[in-house]
PDB file of C-alpha atoms in Angstrom:
ATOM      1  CA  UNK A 299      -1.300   2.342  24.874  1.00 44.00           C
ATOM      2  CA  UNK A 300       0.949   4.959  25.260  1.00 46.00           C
ATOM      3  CA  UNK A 301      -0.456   8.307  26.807  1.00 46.00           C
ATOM      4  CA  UNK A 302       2.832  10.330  26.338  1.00 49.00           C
ATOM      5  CA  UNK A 303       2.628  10.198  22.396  1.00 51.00           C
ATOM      6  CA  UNK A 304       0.663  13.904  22.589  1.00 51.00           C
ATOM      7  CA  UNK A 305       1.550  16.055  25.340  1.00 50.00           C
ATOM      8  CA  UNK A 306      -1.859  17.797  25.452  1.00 48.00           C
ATOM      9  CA  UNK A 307      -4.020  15.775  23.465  1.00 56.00           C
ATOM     10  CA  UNK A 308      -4.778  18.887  20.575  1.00 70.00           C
ATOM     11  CA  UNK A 309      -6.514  17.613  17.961  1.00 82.00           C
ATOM     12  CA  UNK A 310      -7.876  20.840  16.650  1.00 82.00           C
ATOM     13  CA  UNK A 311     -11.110  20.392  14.119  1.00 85.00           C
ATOM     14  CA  UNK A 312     -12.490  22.059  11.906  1.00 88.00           C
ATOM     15  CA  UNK A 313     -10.716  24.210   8.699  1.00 92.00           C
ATOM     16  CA  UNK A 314      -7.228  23.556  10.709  1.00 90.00           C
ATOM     17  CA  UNK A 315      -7.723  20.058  10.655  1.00 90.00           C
ATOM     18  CA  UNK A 316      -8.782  20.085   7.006  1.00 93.00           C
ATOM     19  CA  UNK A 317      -5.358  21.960   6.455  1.00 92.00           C
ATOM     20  CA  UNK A 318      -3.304  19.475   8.635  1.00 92.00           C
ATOM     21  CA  UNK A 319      -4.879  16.615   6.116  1.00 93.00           C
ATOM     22  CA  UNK A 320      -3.816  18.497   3.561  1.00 94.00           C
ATOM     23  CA  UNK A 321      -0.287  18.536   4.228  1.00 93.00           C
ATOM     24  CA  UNK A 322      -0.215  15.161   5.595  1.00 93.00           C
ATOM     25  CA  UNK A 323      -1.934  13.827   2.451  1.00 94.00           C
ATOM     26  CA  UNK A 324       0.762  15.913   0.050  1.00 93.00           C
ATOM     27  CA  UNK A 325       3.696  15.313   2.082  1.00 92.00           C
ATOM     28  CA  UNK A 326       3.144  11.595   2.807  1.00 91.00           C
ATOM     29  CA  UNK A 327       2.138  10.981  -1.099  1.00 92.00           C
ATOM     30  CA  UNK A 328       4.818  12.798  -2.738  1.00 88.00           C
ATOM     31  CA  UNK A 329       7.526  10.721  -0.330  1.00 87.00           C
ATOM     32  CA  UNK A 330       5.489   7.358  -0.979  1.00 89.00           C
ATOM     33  CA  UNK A 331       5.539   8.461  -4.811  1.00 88.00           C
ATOM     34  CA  UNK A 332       9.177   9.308  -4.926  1.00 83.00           C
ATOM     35  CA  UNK A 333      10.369   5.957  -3.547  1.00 84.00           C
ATOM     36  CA  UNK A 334       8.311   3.952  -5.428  1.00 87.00           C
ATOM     37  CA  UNK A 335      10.109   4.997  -8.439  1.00 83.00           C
ATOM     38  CA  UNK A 336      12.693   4.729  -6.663  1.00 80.00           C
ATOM     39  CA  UNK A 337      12.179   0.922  -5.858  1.00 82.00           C
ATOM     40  CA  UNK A 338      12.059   0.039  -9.339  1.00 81.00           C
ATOM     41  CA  UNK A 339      14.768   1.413 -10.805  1.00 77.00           C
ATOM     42  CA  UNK A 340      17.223   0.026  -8.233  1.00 73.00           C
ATOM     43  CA  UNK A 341      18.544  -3.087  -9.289  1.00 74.00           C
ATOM     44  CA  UNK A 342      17.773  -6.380  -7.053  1.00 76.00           C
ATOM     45  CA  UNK A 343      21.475  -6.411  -5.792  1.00 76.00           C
ATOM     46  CA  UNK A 344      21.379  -3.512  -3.381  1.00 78.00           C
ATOM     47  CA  UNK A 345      19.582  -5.093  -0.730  1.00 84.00           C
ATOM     48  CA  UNK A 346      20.033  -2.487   1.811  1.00 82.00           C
ATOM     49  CA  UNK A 347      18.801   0.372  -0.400  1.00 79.00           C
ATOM     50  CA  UNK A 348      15.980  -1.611  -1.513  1.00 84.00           C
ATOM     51  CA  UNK A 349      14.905  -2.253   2.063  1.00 87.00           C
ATOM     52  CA  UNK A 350      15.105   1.450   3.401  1.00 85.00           C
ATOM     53  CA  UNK A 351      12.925   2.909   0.347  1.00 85.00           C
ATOM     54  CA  UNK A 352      10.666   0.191   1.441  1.00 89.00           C
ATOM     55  CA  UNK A 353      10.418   1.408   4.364  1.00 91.00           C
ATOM     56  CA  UNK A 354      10.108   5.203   3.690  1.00 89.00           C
ATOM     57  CA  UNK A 355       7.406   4.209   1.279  1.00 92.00           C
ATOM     58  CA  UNK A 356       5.506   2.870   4.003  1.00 94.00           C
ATOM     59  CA  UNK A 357       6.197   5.597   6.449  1.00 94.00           C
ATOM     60  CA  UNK A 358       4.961   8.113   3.395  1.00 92.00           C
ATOM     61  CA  UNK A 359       1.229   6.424   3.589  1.00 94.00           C
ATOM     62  CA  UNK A 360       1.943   5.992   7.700  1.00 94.00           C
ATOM     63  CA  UNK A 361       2.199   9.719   7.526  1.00 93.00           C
ATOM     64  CA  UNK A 362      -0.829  11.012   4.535  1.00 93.00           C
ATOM     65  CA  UNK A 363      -3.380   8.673   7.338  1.00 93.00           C
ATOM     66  CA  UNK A 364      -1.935  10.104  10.335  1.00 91.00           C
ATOM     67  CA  UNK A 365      -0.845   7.372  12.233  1.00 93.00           C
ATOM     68  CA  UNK A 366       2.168   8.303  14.385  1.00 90.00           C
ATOM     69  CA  UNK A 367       2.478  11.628  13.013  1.00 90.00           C
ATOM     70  CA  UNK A 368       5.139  13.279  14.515  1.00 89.00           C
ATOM     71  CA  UNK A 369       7.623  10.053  14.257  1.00 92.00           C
ATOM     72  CA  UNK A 370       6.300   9.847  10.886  1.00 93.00           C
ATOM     73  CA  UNK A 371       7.121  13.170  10.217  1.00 93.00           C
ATOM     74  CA  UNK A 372      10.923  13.189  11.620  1.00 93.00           C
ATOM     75  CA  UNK A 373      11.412   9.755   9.789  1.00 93.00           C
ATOM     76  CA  UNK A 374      10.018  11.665   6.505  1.00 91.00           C
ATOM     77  CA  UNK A 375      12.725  14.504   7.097  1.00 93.00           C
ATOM     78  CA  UNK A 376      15.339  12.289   7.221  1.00 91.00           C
ATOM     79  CA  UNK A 377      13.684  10.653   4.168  1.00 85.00           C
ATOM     80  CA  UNK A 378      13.964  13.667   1.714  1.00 86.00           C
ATOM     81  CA  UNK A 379      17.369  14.478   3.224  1.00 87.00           C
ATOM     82  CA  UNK A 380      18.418  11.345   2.280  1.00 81.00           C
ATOM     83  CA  UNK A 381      17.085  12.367  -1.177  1.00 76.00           C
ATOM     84  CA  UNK A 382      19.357  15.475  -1.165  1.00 79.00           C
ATOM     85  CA  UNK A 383      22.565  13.677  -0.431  1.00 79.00           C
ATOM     86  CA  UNK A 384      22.309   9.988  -1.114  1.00 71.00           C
ATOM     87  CA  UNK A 385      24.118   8.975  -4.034  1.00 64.00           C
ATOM     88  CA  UNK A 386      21.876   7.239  -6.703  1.00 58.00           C
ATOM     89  CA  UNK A 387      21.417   6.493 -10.561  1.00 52.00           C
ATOM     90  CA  UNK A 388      18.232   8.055 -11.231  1.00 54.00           C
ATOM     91  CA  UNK A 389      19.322  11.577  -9.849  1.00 51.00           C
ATOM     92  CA  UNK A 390      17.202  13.840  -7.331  1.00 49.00           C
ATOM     93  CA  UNK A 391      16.543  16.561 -10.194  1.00 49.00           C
ATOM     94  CA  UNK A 392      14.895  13.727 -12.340  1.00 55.00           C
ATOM     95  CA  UNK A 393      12.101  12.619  -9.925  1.00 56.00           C
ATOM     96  CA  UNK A 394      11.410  14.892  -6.606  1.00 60.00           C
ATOM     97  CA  UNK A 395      14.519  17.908  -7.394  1.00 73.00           C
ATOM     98  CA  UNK A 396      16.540  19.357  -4.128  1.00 78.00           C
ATOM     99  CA  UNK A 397      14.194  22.598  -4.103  1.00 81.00           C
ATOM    100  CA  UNK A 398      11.266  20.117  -3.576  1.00 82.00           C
ATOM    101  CA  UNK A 399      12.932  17.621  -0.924  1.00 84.00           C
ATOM    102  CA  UNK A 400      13.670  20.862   1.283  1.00 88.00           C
ATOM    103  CA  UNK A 401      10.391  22.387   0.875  1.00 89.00           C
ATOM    104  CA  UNK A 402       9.181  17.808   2.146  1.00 89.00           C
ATOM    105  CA  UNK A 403      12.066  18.574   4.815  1.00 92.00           C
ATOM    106  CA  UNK A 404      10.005  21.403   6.030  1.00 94.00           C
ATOM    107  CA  UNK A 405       6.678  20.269   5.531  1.00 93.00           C
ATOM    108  CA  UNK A 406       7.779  17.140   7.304  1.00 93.00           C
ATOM    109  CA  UNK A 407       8.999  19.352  10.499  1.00 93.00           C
ATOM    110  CA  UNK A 408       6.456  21.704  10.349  1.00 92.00           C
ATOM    111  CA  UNK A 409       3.731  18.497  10.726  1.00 91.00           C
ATOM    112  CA  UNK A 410       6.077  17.050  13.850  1.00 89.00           C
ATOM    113  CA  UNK A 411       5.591  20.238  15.046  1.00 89.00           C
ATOM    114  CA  UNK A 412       1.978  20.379  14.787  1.00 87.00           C
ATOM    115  CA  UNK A 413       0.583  17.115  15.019  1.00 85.00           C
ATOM    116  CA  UNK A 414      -2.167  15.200  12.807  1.00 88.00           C
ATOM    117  CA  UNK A 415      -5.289  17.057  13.223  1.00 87.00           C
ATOM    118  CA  UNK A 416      -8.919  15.617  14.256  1.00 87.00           C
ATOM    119  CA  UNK A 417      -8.881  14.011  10.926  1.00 88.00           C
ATOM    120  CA  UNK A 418      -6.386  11.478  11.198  1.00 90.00           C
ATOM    121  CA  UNK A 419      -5.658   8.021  12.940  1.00 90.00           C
ATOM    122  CA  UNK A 420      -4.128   9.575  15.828  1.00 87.00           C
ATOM    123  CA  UNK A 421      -6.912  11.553  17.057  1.00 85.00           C
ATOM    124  CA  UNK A 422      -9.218   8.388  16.680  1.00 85.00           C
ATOM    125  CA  UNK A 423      -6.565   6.077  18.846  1.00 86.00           C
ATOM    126  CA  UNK A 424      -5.500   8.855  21.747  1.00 80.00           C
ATOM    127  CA  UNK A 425      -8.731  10.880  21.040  1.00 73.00           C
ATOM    128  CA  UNK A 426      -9.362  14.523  22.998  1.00 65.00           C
ATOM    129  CA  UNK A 427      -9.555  13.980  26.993  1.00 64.00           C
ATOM    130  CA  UNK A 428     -12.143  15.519  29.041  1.00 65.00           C
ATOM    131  CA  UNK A 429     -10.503  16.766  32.673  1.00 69.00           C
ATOM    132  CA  UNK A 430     -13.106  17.264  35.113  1.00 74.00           C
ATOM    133  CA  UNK A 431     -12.396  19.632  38.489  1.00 80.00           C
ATOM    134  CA  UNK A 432     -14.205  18.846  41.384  1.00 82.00           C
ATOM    135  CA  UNK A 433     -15.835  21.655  43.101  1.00 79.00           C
ATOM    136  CA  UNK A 434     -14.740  19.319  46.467  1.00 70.00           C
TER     137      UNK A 434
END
């Protein structure tokens, strides 16, 4: 299990947490959503394309549950930058829009910043750790 995931182990609860869930949820849906319709209008011949919005599809609910949040969250920025620049038939104003992959490009930092939050899968795998100082 690895211990060096979460520096200090800050899972904060409460109204923050319920915040953090909040932007996971939104940030992770709205990139799940996007390439979704994304898979399906992309034409079985572009196997490469079809396996990388696959992929951020999956990161998109990896990310709304909080599991591996902040490499979640980095592989989500690169996600809706990949939106801004990658050339494709259905066009970025059509179904997410540049203004709204930047303010996903944020979000997306701003959670691999923060972490998940109590509420998430992350907090129930690494949990909070107790230290205990000896009076010795």
């Amino acid at each position: 299990m690895p211990t060096r995931l979460y520096a200090f182990h800050v899972f904060p609860n409460g109204w923050p947490a319920t915040g953090l869930l909040l932007l996971r949820v939104m940030t992770g849906a709205t990139l799940a959503t996007h390439y979704t319709l994304r898979l399906r209008s992309l034409s079985p011949d572009t196997p490469a394309a079809l396996a990388c919005d696959a992929i951020l599809v999956v990161n998109g609910v990896c990310l709304a549950a909080g599991f591996l949040t902040p490499l979640s969250s980095l592989i989500t920025a690169a996600g809706y930058l990949w939106t801004i620049w990658s050339p494709n038939d259905v066009g970025v104003s059509v179904l997410v829009g540049v203004q709204a992959a930047f303010f996903g490009v944020v979000n997306a930092t701003a959670l691999a910043m923060l972490g998940p939050g109590a509420l998430s899968i992350d907090s129930a795998r690494f949990g909070r750790r107790e230290i205990v100082i000896s009076s010795d």
